[in-house]
Coordinates of C-alpha atoms in Angstrom, one line a residue:
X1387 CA 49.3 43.9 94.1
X1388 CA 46.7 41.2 93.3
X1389 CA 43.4 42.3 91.6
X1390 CA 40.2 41.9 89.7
X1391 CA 40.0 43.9 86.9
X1392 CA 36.5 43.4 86.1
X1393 CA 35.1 44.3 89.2
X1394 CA 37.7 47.0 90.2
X1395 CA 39.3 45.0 93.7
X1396 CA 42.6 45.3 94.4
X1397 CA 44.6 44.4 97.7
X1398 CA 47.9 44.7 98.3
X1399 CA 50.2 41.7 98.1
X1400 CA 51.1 42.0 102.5
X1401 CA 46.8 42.3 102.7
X1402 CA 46.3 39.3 100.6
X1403 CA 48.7 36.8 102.3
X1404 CA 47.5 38.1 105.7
X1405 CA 43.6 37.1 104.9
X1406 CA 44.4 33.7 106.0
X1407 CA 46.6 34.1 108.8
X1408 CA 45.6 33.9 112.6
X1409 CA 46.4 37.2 114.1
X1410 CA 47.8 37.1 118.0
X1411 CA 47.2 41.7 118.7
X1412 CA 48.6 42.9 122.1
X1413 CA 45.1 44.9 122.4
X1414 CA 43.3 41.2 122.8
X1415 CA 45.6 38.8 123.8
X1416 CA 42.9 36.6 125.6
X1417 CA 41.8 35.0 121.5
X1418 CA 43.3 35.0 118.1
X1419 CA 41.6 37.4 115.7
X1420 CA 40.8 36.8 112.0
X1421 CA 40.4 38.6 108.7
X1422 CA 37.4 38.7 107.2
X1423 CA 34.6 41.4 105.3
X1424 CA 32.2 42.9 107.4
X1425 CA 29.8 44.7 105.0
X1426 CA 27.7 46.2 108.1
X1427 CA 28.9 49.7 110.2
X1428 CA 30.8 48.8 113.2
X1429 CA 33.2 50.1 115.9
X1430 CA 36.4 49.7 115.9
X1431 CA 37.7 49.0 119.7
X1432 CA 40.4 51.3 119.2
X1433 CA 40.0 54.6 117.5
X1434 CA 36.4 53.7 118.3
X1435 CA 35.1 55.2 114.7
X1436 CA 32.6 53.4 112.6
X1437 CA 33.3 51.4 109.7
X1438 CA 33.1 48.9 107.2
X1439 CA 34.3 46.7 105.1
X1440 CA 37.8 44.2 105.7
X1441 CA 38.2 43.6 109.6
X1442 CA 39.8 41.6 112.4
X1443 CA 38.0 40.3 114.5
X1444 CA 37.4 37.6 117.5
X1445 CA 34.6 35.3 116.9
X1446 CA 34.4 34.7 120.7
X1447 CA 34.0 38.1 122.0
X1448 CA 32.5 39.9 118.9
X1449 CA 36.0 41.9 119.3
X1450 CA 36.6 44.4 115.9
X1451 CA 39.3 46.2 115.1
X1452 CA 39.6 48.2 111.6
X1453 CA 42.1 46.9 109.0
X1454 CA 44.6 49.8 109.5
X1455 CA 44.3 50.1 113.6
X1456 CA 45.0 46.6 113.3
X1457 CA 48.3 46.6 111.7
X1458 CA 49.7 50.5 112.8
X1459 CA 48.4 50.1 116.5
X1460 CA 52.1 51.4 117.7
X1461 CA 50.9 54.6 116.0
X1462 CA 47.2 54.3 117.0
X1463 CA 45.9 57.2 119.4
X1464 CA 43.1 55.3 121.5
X1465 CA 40.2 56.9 122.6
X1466 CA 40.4 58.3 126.1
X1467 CA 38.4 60.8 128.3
X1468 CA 39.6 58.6 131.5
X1469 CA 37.8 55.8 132.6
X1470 CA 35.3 55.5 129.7
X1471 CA 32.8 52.5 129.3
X1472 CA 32.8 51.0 125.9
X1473 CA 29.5 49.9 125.9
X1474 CA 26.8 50.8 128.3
X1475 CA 22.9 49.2 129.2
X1476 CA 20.6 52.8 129.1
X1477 CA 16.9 52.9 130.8
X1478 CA 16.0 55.0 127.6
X1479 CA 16.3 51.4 124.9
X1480 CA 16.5 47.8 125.6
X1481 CA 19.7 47.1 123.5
X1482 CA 23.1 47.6 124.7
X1483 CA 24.7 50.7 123.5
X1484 CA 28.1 50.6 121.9
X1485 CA 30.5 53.8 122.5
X1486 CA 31.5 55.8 118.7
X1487 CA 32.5 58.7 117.4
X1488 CA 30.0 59.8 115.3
X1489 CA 31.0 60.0 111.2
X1490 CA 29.6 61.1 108.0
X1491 CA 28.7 57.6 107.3
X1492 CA 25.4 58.2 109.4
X1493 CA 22.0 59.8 107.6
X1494 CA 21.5 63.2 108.1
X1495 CA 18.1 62.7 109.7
X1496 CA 20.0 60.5 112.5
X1497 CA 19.7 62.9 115.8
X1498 CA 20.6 62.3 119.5
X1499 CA 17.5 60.3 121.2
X1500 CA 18.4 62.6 124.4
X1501 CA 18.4 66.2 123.2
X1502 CA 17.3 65.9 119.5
X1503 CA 20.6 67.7 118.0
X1504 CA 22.2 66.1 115.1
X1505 CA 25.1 63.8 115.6
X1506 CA 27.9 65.9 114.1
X1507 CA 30.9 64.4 112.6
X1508 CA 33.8 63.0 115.7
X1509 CA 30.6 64.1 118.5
X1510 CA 30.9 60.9 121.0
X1511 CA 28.3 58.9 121.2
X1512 CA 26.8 55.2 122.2
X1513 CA 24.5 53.9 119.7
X1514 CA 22.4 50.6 118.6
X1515 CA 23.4 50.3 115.1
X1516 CA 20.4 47.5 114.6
X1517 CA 17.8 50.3 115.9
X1518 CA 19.7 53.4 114.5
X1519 CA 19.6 54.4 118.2
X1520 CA 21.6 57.3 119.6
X1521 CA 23.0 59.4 122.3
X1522 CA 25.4 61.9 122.2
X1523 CA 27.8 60.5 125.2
X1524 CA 27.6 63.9 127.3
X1525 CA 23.4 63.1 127.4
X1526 CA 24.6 59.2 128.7
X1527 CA 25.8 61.2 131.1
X1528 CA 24.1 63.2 132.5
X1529 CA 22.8 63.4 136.6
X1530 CA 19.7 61.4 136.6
X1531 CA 17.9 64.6 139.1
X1532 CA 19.0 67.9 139.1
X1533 CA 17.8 70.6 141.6
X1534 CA 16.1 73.3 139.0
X1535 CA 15.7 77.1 139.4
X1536 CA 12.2 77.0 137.3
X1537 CA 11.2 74.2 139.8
X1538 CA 13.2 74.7 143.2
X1539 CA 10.4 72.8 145.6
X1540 CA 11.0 69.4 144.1
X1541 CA 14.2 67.7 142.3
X1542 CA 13.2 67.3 138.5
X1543 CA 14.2 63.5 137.6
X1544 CA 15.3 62.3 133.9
X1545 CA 13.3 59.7 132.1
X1546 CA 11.3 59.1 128.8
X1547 CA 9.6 62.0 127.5
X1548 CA 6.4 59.5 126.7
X1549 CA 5.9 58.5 130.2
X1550 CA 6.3 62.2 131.5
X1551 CA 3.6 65.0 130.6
X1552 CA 3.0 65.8 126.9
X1553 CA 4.4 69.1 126.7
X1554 CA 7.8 71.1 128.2
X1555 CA 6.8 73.9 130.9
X1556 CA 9.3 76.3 129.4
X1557 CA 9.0 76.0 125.6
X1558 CA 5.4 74.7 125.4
X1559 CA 6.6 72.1 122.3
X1560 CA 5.9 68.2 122.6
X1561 CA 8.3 66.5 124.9
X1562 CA 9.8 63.5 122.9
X1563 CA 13.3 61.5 123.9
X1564 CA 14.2 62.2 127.8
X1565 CA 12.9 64.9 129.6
X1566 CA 13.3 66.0 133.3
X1567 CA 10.2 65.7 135.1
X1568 CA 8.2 66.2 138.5
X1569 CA 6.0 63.3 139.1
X1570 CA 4.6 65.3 142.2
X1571 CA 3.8 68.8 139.9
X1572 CA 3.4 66.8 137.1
X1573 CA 5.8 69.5 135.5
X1574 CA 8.4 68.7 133.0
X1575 CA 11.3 70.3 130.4
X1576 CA 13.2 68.9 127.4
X1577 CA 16.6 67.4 128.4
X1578 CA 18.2 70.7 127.1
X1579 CA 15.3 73.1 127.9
X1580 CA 16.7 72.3 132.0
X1581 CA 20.0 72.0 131.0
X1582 CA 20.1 75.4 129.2
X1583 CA 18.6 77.1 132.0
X1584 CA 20.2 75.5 135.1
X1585 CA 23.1 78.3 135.5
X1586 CA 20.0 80.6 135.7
X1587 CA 20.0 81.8 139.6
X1588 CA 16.9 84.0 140.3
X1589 CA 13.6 85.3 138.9
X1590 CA 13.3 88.6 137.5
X1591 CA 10.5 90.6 139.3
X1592 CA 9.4 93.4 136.9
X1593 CA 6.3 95.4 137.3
X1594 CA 5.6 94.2 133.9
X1595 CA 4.1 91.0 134.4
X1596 CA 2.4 90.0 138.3
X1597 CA 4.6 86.6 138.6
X1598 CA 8.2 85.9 138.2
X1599 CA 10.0 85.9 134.8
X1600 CA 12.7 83.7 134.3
X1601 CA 15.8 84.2 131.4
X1602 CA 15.4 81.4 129.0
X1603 CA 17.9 79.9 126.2
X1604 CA 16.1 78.4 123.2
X1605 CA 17.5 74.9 122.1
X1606 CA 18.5 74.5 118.5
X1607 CA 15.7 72.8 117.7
X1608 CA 13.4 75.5 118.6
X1609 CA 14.8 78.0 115.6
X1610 CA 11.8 77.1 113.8
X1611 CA 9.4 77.3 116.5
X1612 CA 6.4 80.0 116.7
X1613 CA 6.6 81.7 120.3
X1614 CA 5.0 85.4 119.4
X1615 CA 6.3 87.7 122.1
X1616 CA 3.2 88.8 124.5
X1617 CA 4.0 92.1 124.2
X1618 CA 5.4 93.1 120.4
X1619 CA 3.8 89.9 118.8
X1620 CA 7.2 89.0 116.6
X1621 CA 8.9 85.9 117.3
X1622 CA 10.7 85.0 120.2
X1623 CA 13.8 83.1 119.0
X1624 CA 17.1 82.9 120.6
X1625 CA 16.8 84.1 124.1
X1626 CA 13.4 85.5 126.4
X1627 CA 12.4 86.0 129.5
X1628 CA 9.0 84.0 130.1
X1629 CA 6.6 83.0 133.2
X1630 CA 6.1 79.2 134.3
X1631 CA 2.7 80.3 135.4
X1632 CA 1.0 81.7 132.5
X1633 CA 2.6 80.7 129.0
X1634 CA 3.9 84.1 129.1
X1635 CA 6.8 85.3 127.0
X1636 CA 8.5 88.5 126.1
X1637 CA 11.8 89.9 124.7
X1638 CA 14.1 91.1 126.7
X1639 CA 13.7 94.3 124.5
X1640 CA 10.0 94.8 125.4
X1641 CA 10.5 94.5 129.3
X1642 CA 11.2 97.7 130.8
X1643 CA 14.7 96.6 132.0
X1644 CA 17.0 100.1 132.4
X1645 CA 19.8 100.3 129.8
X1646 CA 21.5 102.0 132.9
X1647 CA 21.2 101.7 136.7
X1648 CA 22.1 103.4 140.0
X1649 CA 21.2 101.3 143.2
X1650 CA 23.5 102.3 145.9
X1651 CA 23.0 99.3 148.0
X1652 CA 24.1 97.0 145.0
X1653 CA 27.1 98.9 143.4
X1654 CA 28.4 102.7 144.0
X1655 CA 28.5 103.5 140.1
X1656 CA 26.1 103.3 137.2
X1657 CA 25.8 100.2 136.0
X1658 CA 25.5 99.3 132.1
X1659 CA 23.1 96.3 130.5
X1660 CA 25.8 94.5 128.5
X1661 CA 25.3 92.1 125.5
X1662 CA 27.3 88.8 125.6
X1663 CA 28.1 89.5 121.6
X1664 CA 30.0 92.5 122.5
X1665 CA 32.3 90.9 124.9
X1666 CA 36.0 90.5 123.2
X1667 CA 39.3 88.3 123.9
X1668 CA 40.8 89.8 126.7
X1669 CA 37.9 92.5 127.8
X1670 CA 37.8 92.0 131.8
X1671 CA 34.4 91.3 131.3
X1672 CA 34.9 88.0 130.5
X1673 CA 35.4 87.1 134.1
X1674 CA 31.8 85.2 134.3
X1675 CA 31.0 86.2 138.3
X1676 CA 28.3 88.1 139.7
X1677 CA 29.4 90.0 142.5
X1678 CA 26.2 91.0 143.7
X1679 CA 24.6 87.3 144.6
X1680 CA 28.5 86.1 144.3
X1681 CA 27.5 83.3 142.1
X1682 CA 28.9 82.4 138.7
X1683 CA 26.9 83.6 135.8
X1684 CA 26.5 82.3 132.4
X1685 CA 28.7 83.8 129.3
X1686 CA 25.6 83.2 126.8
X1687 CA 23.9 85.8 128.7
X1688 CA 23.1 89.4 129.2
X1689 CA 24.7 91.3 132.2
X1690 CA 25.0 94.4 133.7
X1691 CA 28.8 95.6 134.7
X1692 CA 30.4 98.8 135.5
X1693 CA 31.9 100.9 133.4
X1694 CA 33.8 103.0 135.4
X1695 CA 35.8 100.5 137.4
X1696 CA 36.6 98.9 134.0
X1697 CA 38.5 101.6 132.6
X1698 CA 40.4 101.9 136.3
X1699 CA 41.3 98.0 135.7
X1700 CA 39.0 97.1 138.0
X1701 CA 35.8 94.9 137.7
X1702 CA 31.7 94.6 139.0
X1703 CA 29.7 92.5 136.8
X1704 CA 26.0 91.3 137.9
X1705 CA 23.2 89.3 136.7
X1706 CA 20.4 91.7 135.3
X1707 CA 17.8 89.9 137.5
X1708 CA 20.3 91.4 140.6
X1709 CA 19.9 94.8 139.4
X1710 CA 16.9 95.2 138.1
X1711 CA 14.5 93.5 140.4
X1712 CA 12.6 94.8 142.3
X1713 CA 13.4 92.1 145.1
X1714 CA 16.0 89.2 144.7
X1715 CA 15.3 85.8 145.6
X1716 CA 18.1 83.3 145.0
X1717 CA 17.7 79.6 145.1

């Protein structure tokens, strides 16, 4: 081993007597690659994690490779979700964005542009490491329109949250990074505020409230947020039913939604409102299916199912707005 004892650097003797040498790597046979110190984060083009410090690299293509994926590449495990694309031009910065998987190396304040969640440690994302720019690779992508239930006349299309309206429809907080929007109904939601909701099929008519109450998810970022229930005047946190129409919001525990309910032109027994917490490995209820609109229904939400065919080993489970409705509208 060969080192400085004063300033504490060592390298083995093999690392020392490769620093000079030209290196010919089966992963980029087009240009010899060099040693040298890189003492900014980059990506290594095979494991694809960020890093710092010795490298090879091609000075022709701006190719890097980390010391050890360099030399144990017989070993190396690449990076693969099929055909992925390393680096990518997105209409949401003006740099090209470089594909990563996210490490502690990044600050803690550094967040997903898209959907404003924290970049957790191996989470897949493209970033601009000269802007500290970043999105998780799921909100790359993502369709550019979706056809939403809160806004079924008009396809909602994804852009900058600064050239859409100011506020999301659904939670009422400032829009910032991308946002789905309706240039027509100048109407818009946060990137996860849609995608949250987009499994949800129909409105829940309750003679509660005069307009249509939709089921609503609360992003992560919303734990801290101040929505006071219109009818209790606590906090609506995790999940709520509110109105597009009228700001209005309300627990699920202050709408008069039946713990139990016999409609015989929906199901011949009782059925039972079911939380999704209660739901085990195994329990027949997991089959996420609503076989009254026949449509598939979202695991992070309340249902109603039926009790007795359950314990017969067979199974009817619905989504609340089926059952309790007075009328069902799907979209």
């Amino acid at each position: 081993m060969y080192g400085c004892f004063a300033c504490g650097f060592y390298l083995h003797k093999r690392c020392a007597e490769i620093l000079s040498d030209e290196i010919h790597h089966p992963y980029h046979p087009n240009h010899p690659l060099c040693v040298e110190y890189f003492p900014r984060k980059f990506v290594c083009e095979i494991c694809r994690d960020l890093s710092k410090g010795f490298l090879t690299s091609c000075k022709q293509c701006e190719f890097k490779l980390e010391f050890n994926c360099a030399f144990n590449y017989n070993s190396i495990q690449r990076f693969s979700d099929g055909i992925v694309k390393s680096r990518v031009n997105h209409f949401s910065h003006s740099h090209t964005l470089t594909l990563f998987n996210s490490s502690e190396e990044l600050n803690d304040g550094d967040v997903c542009y898209g959907c404003k969640l924290r970049l957790r440690p191996r989470d897949p994302a493209y970033g601009c490491f000269e802007c500290s720019f970043y999105l998780h690779k799921s909100c790359v992508e993502i369709p550019r329109k979706v056809s939403h239930p809160y806004h079924p006349s008009h396809y909602l299309h994804i852009q900058l949250a600064e050239a859409s309206k100011a506020r999301c429809d659904a939670c009422r907080e400032e829009n910032n990074g991308l946002a789905y929007w309706c240039s027509q109904c100048d109407f818009g939601l946060h990137l996860l505020c849609a995608v949250n909701s987009l499994s949800v099929i129909s409105a829940l008519k309750n003679d509660s409230h005069r307009h249509d109450l939709f089921y609503f998810v609360a992003p992560q970022y919303l734990a801290k947020s101040k929505i006071p229930c219109n009818i209790c005047g606590n906090d609506c946190e995790d999940s709520f039913y509110l109105c597009l129409e009228c700001s209005y919001y309300v627990h699920m525990e202050c709408i008069p939604i039946p713990l139990d309910v016999f409609k015989r032109d929906v199901h011949m027994h009782t059925l039972t409102l079911r939380s999704p917490e209660t739901v085990n490995d195994g329990d027949i209820s997991q089959e996420y299916y609503c076989y009254t609109c026949e449509n598939k229904r979202n695991p992070e939400y309340y249902f109603y199912y039926c009790k007795q065919c359950s314990e017969s080993g067979g199974i009817y489970t619905a989504h609340i707005e089926c059952v309790a409705s007075s009328e069902v509208r799907n979209f």
